[in-house]
């Protein structure tokens, strides 16, 4: 029964951690880590350990796939050079710097490199902390960096673990081939699986259950196939997700997209939260196995590693920016530059999270000879400390953003208005042709024309920004009345069910329609 009890405890800890984080104003991952440490005091949970080879396959594919689906491929293309530098050079330099620091403090080179590789990549899911604070382009660069750098870090991690366990050898040509195979092979696998998923999607377009099952299988299949051929499962999942993000609006029905968004939002939230709780459990058990002297040394190592991670990131951001300015003086490049203050904010956004957690939990318990993996408890504890300390930067980020005086990013609002206006205008132009092709009567066409013309008038009035404009005021009154009528209809349906005049199945069907109508009438909230 421990498996079921663990599932319940993880879900409960995730829920309570989210609620508590809002009250104490501390980022949820930190609260969840603390919850995991506290759960470690329960005797039955002290020996809970996931199999190392399961951790990466269970957590990473889903988390990375969902983040890839919600990343702007267009912005990735625009800022590709900076993203590549952050996700390759910075990761390798960070891993090497942390490894050198840990070795100088007494950790052998093998475990030191494993530690460096584990804490080198940033975390995409943790960026939700500051998603609303930063301009879209800056958030996209940070998110794309955290998606791609996982592949670099895990190649370094795999080599480090292989050397530490006696299964790998350190030769420059061999390591270079591993990077080529990881990125090229991962990209090919991701593109191939995306193509097959699109092909399958077009043939099961009318079956929501089959469509959702396919979507759930895609990230796991992509990751597994890539890893089986020695490529990077992370790169494969990210490439597949970016391709699918371009295709989904064309091949997936609206109701299936709504179902998928709801499912994946909950699933990734629970998986990410559970991962932080599990590492809290690992931190507790690792700390228990360390002596008092080792524990104090390990805490100092965690502080030193965090300082290295932050300082290396800041140095890289400034050095790479001035190097690019020196080599590329094109006007187009100048348009993409960030201010020095903005770069400092990006430096503070180097959160560590899910990938570091999954990597450190996947460190094998034994090496090739069967002996315990050297200093595994130290690696787990230091990694957990680095994650907590980097996440705590989120507490000062609002003040840093205010200090940086970042310009308000109005581009998404302008693009939304442009898209809605042009789409409505072209729909009005296409209305006579579509009505004739479908054999729709003139009265129906005129009714729709009036609705679309009213919506176009509303869009044009919204540009002025005058909330008291008569058109905007009438639109608010219209939405308010419609929402009140939806609530009245829902109450009537519930009463009919209570009077046993309609069945529960009929109630659910009709309430779902009303729910969709209510969501469509609700004020627009821009995404993170």
XYZ file of C-alpha atoms in Angstrom:
528
model
C 0.000 0.000 0.000
C 3.000 2.314 0.304
C 2.759 3.139 -3.414
C -0.832 4.372 -3.061
C -0.036 6.192 0.169
C 2.904 7.903 -1.526
C 0.715 9.040 -4.433
C -1.835 10.519 -1.995
C 0.860 12.212 0.084
C 2.555 13.689 -2.980
C -0.735 15.076 -4.267
C -1.684 16.438 -0.860
C 1.747 17.991 -0.325
C 1.581 19.637 -3.757
C -1.867 21.090 -3.056
C -1.045 22.345 0.439
C 2.335 23.650 -0.714
C 0.652 25.782 -3.394
C -1.863 27.158 -0.907
C 0.803 27.891 1.708
C 3.156 29.547 -0.783
C 0.515 32.164 -1.580
C 0.089 32.990 2.121
C 3.790 33.226 2.995
C 4.736 34.696 -0.435
C 7.494 32.187 -1.080
C 7.842 30.468 -4.439
C 5.983 27.104 -4.501
C 9.067 24.961 -5.355
C 10.811 26.072 -2.139
C 7.733 25.283 -0.054
C 7.415 21.880 -1.741
C 11.055 21.073 -1.037
C 10.496 21.889 2.632
C 7.361 19.726 2.600
C 9.419 16.829 1.258
C 12.010 17.293 3.998
C 9.248 17.267 6.630
C 7.675 14.145 5.115
C 11.074 12.505 5.542
C 10.430 12.363 9.277
C 7.744 9.728 8.616
C 9.620 6.426 9.140
C 7.846 4.600 6.305
C 8.886 7.270 3.790
C 12.561 7.433 4.681
C 13.421 4.577 2.357
C 11.333 5.808 -0.575
C 13.598 5.933 -3.638
C 12.619 5.976 -7.290
C 14.650 3.761 -9.589
C 17.332 5.999 -11.129
C 16.620 4.850 -14.693
C 12.913 5.706 -14.286
C 13.244 9.274 -13.037
C 14.318 10.892 -16.305
C 11.766 9.002 -18.411
C 8.881 9.576 -16.003
C 9.190 13.315 -15.375
C 11.228 15.044 -18.075
C 9.341 14.149 -21.300
C 5.996 15.531 -20.141
C 7.422 18.699 -18.570
C 9.640 19.520 -21.538
C 6.979 18.695 -24.137
C 4.407 20.991 -22.533
C 6.908 23.837 -22.254
C 7.906 23.354 -25.899
C 4.285 23.513 -27.024
C 3.962 26.883 -25.267
C 7.209 28.410 -26.564
C 7.233 30.833 -29.496
C 9.183 29.293 -32.373
C 9.222 32.672 -34.117
C 10.938 34.325 -31.139
C 13.366 31.402 -30.948
C 14.398 32.050 -34.564
C 14.869 35.770 -33.886
C 17.081 35.245 -30.815
C 18.677 31.966 -31.947
C 22.305 33.055 -31.567
C 21.901 34.198 -27.969
C 19.913 31.072 -27.098
C 22.604 28.795 -28.577
C 25.328 30.553 -26.591
C 23.325 30.284 -23.369
C 22.374 26.651 -23.899
C 25.815 25.356 -24.885
C 28.765 27.548 -23.889
C 27.231 28.748 -20.620
C 26.218 25.214 -19.594
C 29.680 23.764 -20.214
C 31.439 26.674 -18.500
C 29.056 26.460 -15.526
C 29.523 22.700 -15.181
C 33.297 23.048 -15.355
C 33.375 25.928 -12.865
C 31.179 24.131 -10.337
C 33.211 20.933 -10.785
C 36.481 22.796 -10.216
C 35.054 24.512 -7.142
C 33.707 21.272 -5.680
C 37.020 19.498 -6.373
C 38.939 22.320 -4.699
C 36.716 21.827 -1.652
C 37.555 18.117 -1.500
C 35.142 16.298 -3.840
C 36.761 13.807 -6.289
C 36.716 14.821 -9.956
C 34.105 12.223 -11.028
C 31.397 13.214 -8.516
C 32.393 16.880 -8.934
C 31.620 16.755 -12.667
C 28.320 14.951 -11.993
C 27.415 17.750 -9.574
C 28.456 20.432 -12.072
C 26.396 18.888 -14.869
C 23.350 18.488 -12.596
C 23.240 22.146 -11.532
C 24.294 23.640 -14.895
C 20.890 23.768 -16.700
C 18.195 26.294 -15.838
C 14.560 25.267 -15.401
C 11.750 26.238 -17.779
C 8.860 25.519 -15.421
C 10.290 27.705 -12.656
C 10.090 30.697 -15.015
C 6.386 30.936 -14.208
C 7.550 32.865 -11.153
C 8.483 35.865 -13.310
C 6.521 35.222 -16.501
C 4.312 38.280 -16.055
C 7.132 40.588 -14.946
C 9.335 40.498 -18.051
C 8.874 41.417 -21.725
C 7.856 38.574 -24.010
C 11.154 38.449 -25.905
C 13.151 38.151 -22.688
C 10.894 35.414 -21.320
C 11.128 33.518 -24.623
C 14.934 33.628 -24.588
C 15.010 32.386 -20.983
C 12.500 29.624 -21.692
C 14.185 28.475 -24.896
C 17.548 28.491 -23.120
C 16.194 26.284 -20.359
C 14.698 23.851 -22.877
C 17.773 23.435 -25.073
C 20.429 23.580 -22.354
C 19.005 20.418 -20.803
C 20.388 18.453 -23.754
C 23.894 19.886 -23.291
C 23.841 19.355 -19.535
C 22.612 15.776 -19.790
C 25.344 14.864 -22.290
C 27.948 16.235 -19.863
C 26.085 14.495 -17.047
C 26.057 11.166 -18.890
C 29.790 11.354 -19.587
C 30.519 12.319 -15.968
C 28.399 9.492 -14.557
C 29.958 7.044 -17.029
C 33.473 8.024 -16.017
C 32.606 7.952 -12.312
C 31.132 4.456 -12.646
C 33.905 3.184 -14.934
C 31.657 2.787 -17.994
C 32.971 5.752 -20.056
C 36.360 7.160 -21.068
C 37.313 10.811 -21.465
C 38.626 11.416 -24.999
C 37.986 14.693 -26.839
C 36.896 13.005 -30.082
C 34.588 10.647 -28.188
C 32.946 13.475 -26.234
C 32.601 15.518 -29.433
C 30.869 12.601 -31.138
C 28.502 12.285 -28.165
C 27.448 15.924 -28.587
C 26.929 15.535 -32.338
C 24.926 12.346 -31.853
C 22.902 13.904 -29.049
C 21.838 17.021 -30.963
C 21.652 15.752 -34.568
C 20.101 12.419 -33.595
C 17.701 14.063 -31.166
C 16.563 16.601 -33.760
C 15.982 13.874 -36.374
C 14.026 11.685 -33.957
C 11.919 14.643 -32.781
C 11.098 15.668 -36.359
C 10.262 12.075 -37.377
C 7.944 11.470 -34.415
C 6.256 14.838 -34.998
C 5.613 13.894 -38.643
C 4.134 10.536 -37.618
C 2.016 12.187 -34.907
C 0.596 14.669 -37.430
C -0.126 11.814 -39.863
C -1.948 9.907 -37.122
C -3.780 13.036 -35.931
C -5.306 13.599 -39.347
C -6.748 10.066 -39.287
C -8.253 10.132 -35.792
C -9.528 13.693 -35.980
C -13.047 12.746 -34.903
C -12.203 10.662 -31.817
C -11.227 12.791 -28.770
C -10.104 9.842 -26.631
C -7.796 8.472 -29.312
C -6.443 11.964 -29.925
C -5.616 12.554 -26.251
C -4.072 9.082 -25.954
C -1.838 9.838 -28.930
C -0.792 13.171 -27.439
C 0.129 11.481 -24.163
C 2.254 8.881 -25.955
C 4.174 11.348 -28.133
C 6.647 12.773 -25.557
C 7.382 9.406 -23.924
C 7.861 7.664 -27.280
C 10.081 10.462 -28.571
C 12.272 10.456 -25.473
C 12.539 6.670 -25.328
C 13.482 6.174 -29.000
C 16.084 8.946 -28.867
C 17.698 7.527 -25.735
C 17.688 4.008 -27.180
C 19.810 5.105 -30.167
C 22.146 7.181 -28.000
C 20.695 10.577 -28.994
C 19.406 13.241 -26.614
C 15.862 12.525 -25.503
C 15.599 16.128 -24.282
C 16.485 17.600 -27.693
C 14.126 15.158 -29.409
C 11.183 16.099 -27.168
C 11.860 19.833 -27.540
C 12.092 19.623 -31.352
C 8.947 17.503 -31.507
C 7.079 19.931 -29.233
C 8.140 22.995 -31.247
C 7.009 21.359 -34.495
C 3.697 20.261 -32.992
C 3.095 23.791 -31.681
C 3.019 24.946 -35.317
C 0.774 22.135 -36.542
C -1.755 21.681 -33.708
C -3.992 24.655 -34.696
C -4.397 23.095 -38.155
C -4.988 19.415 -37.374
C -6.632 19.324 -33.914
C -10.274 20.154 -33.280
C -11.173 22.996 -30.924
C -12.827 20.775 -28.291
C -9.817 18.434 -28.283
C -7.449 21.393 -27.807
C -9.485 22.557 -24.815
C -9.379 19.059 -23.306
C -5.632 18.779 -23.927
C -4.863 22.160 -22.373
C -6.846 21.300 -19.261
C -5.266 17.866 -18.906
C -1.673 18.904 -19.557
C -1.878 21.922 -17.268
C -2.952 19.752 -14.337
C -0.641 16.837 -15.192
C 2.517 18.948 -15.523
C 1.658 20.890 -12.374
C 1.314 17.696 -10.331
C 4.424 16.093 -11.832
C 6.549 19.172 -11.229
C 5.253 19.542 -7.674
C 5.781 15.853 -6.925
C 9.347 16.084 -8.191
C 10.175 18.856 -5.730
C 8.594 16.909 -2.864
C 10.587 13.796 -3.823
C 13.859 15.687 -3.812
C 12.926 17.007 -0.381
C 12.624 13.400 0.742
C 16.011 12.661 -0.832
C 17.518 15.698 0.912
C 16.250 14.429 4.252
C 17.613 10.919 3.767
C 20.915 12.227 2.383
C 21.324 14.612 5.314
C 20.583 11.808 7.774
C 23.373 9.715 6.282
C 25.925 12.530 6.567
C 27.866 13.069 9.766
C 27.774 16.447 11.504
C 31.171 17.411 10.078
C 30.274 16.250 6.571
C 26.921 18.076 6.768
C 28.515 21.439 7.566
C 31.054 20.920 4.766
C 28.252 19.970 2.363
C 26.245 23.102 3.244
C 29.328 25.241 2.587
C 29.831 23.449 -0.739
C 26.217 24.206 -1.694
C 26.729 27.903 -0.905
C 29.958 27.975 -2.920
C 28.361 26.165 -5.882
C 25.422 28.612 -5.869
C 27.779 31.587 -5.860
C 29.666 30.090 -8.816
C 26.447 29.369 -10.735
C 25.165 32.938 -10.337
C 28.501 34.692 -10.988
C 29.323 32.607 -14.080
C 25.878 33.328 -15.517
C 26.214 37.084 -15.002
C 29.741 37.147 -16.451
C 28.627 35.181 -19.504
C 25.612 37.420 -20.167
C 27.720 40.582 -20.186
C 30.791 39.110 -21.925
C 28.824 37.448 -24.744
C 26.767 40.613 -25.325
C 29.830 42.827 -25.760
C 31.529 40.207 -27.924
C 28.517 40.084 -30.257
C 28.423 43.889 -30.369
C 32.090 43.924 -31.348
C 31.657 41.345 -34.123
C 28.196 42.227 -35.439
C 27.260 45.877 -35.908
C 24.323 45.362 -38.264
C 21.237 47.552 -37.575
C 19.146 44.388 -37.309
C 21.362 43.112 -34.520
C 21.147 46.416 -32.669
C 17.367 46.066 -32.556
C 17.746 42.799 -30.609
C 19.992 44.179 -27.871
C 18.974 44.137 -24.222
C 20.039 46.841 -21.773
C 22.651 46.152 -19.100
C 19.986 46.401 -16.402
C 17.829 43.930 -18.316
C 20.802 41.561 -18.470
C 21.131 41.683 -14.687
C 17.471 40.643 -14.400
C 18.130 37.750 -16.794
C 21.069 36.771 -14.624
C 18.795 36.526 -11.597
C 16.398 34.299 -13.573
C 18.816 31.358 -13.664
C 16.581 29.140 -11.542
C 17.424 25.485 -11.132
C 14.610 22.968 -10.870
C 13.072 19.917 -12.513
C 15.988 18.854 -14.723
C 18.537 19.209 -11.919
C 16.218 17.278 -9.615
C 15.644 14.485 -12.129
C 19.346 14.268 -12.961
C 20.506 14.070 -9.360
C 17.839 11.492 -8.474
C 18.980 9.448 -11.485
C 22.553 9.167 -10.209
C 23.071 5.384 -9.924
C 23.370 3.826 -6.498
C 26.374 1.684 -7.515
C 29.233 1.855 -10.006
C 30.317 -0.846 -12.467
C 32.088 -2.873 -9.772
C 29.027 -2.909 -7.511
C 30.493 -0.485 -4.987
C 28.345 2.464 -3.835
C 28.498 5.496 -6.129
C 31.050 7.868 -4.558
C 29.596 10.811 -2.597
C 26.066 10.335 -3.986
C 24.497 11.773 -0.819
C 26.718 14.848 -1.065
C 25.721 15.387 -4.714
C 22.005 15.108 -3.881
C 22.258 17.439 -0.895
C 24.354 20.086 -2.678
C 22.079 20.029 -5.737
C 19.016 20.481 -3.543
C 20.726 23.397 -1.810
C 21.594 25.076 -5.121
C 17.995 24.682 -6.299
C 16.608 26.282 -3.124
C 19.096 29.155 -3.163
C 18.568 29.977 -6.839
C 14.790 29.834 -6.439
C 15.058 32.300 -3.561
C 16.231 34.852 -6.129
C 12.574 35.032 -7.122
C 11.930 36.974 -3.906
C 14.094 39.892 -5.066
C 13.170 39.787 -8.751
C 10.138 42.137 -8.523
C 12.382 44.796 -6.964
C 15.094 44.113 -9.569
C 12.552 44.486 -12.391
C 11.402 47.827 -10.985
C 15.027 48.960 -10.677
C 15.784 47.892 -14.248
C 12.905 50.064 -15.526
C 12.078 47.547 -18.232
C 9.830 49.028 -20.914
C 6.258 47.789 -20.909
C 5.907 45.164 -23.613
C 2.929 46.247 -25.700
C 3.805 44.088 -28.706
C 1.548 41.133 -27.715
C -1.422 43.476 -27.221
C -0.786 45.119 -30.590
C -0.454 41.747 -32.304
C -3.642 40.447 -30.681
C -5.560 43.523 -31.828
C -4.097 43.269 -35.336
C -4.968 39.566 -35.592
C -8.543 40.012 -34.325
C -9.174 43.025 -36.581
C -7.843 41.446 -39.782
C -9.545 38.096 -39.034
C -12.891 39.855 -38.504
C -12.506 42.019 -41.643
C -11.656 39.035 -43.817
C -14.524 37.032 -42.316
C -16.920 39.838 -43.304
C -15.477 39.852 -46.821
C -15.845 36.054 -47.062
C -19.395 36.035 -45.655
C -21.311 36.396 -48.975
C -19.197 33.718 -50.673
C -19.501 31.279 -47.758
C -23.238 31.906 -47.403
C -23.765 31.206 -51.112
C -21.588 28.081 -51.025
C -23.438 26.690 -47.998
C -26.892 27.689 -49.235
C -27.550 29.881 -46.186
C -30.484 32.286 -46.349
C -29.982 36.051 -46.584
C -31.596 36.657 -43.191
C -29.072 34.381 -41.458
C -26.171 36.000 -43.333
C -27.350 39.482 -42.370
C -27.650 38.444 -38.737
C -24.044 37.266 -38.736
C -22.928 40.362 -40.642
C -24.435 42.584 -37.939
C -22.673 40.602 -35.191
C -19.297 40.788 -36.928
C -19.668 44.486 -37.738
C -20.468 45.189 -34.089
C -17.388 43.233 -33.045
C -15.231 45.147 -35.549
C -16.553 48.450 -34.202
C -15.670 47.281 -30.686
C -12.114 46.372 -31.758
C -11.581 49.768 -33.358
C -12.936 51.595 -30.305
C -10.601 49.644 -28.012
C -7.539 51.112 -29.761
C -8.312 54.538 -28.281
C -7.939 53.177 -24.732
C -10.984 55.166 -23.535
C -12.783 52.752 -21.192
C -15.828 55.073 -21.131
C -16.257 55.004 -24.895
C -19.964 54.276 -25.617
C -19.113 51.179 -27.663
C -16.889 49.733 -24.916
C -19.455 50.523 -22.235
C -22.201 48.783 -24.221
C -19.913 45.773 -24.750
C -19.300 45.503 -20.985
C -23.007 45.770 -20.275
C -23.722 43.144 -22.941
C -21.170 40.706 -21.460
C -22.449 41.303 -17.930
C -26.035 40.604 -18.968
C -25.039 37.515 -20.967
C -23.094 36.135 -17.982
C -26.088 36.745 -15.708
C -28.345 34.899 -18.147
C -25.889 31.983 -18.308
C -25.958 31.763 -14.495
C -29.751 31.844 -14.552
C -29.936 29.053 -17.141
C -27.469 26.949 -15.149
C -29.521 27.377 -11.969
C -32.650 26.336 -13.870
C -30.946 23.188 -15.176
C -29.792 22.227 -11.682
C -33.318 22.778 -10.339
C -34.779 20.564 -13.080
C -32.290 17.857 -12.151
C -33.139 18.199 -8.462
C -36.833 17.875 -9.354
C -35.913 14.707 -11.307
C -37.327 16.098 -14.522
C -33.998 15.653 -16.343
C -31.192 13.145 -15.850
C -27.668 13.895 -14.582
C -26.176 13.037 -17.980
C -28.362 15.664 -19.660
C -27.420 18.171 -16.964
C -23.703 17.592 -17.483
C -23.974 17.969 -21.254
C -25.915 21.239 -21.059
C -23.806 22.665 -18.230
C -20.651 21.986 -20.281
C -22.099 24.076 -23.106
C -22.896 26.876 -20.679
C -19.420 26.664 -19.198
C -17.840 27.105 -22.641
C -20.139 30.062 -23.289
C -19.185 31.633 -19.949
C -15.462 31.180 -20.615
C -15.891 32.845 -24.010
C -17.612 35.828 -22.395
C -15.072 36.266 -19.588
C -12.608 39.190 -19.873
C -9.441 38.278 -21.750
C -6.379 37.441 -19.661
C -3.068 37.333 -21.489
C -0.993 34.206 -20.859
C 2.190 34.205 -18.811
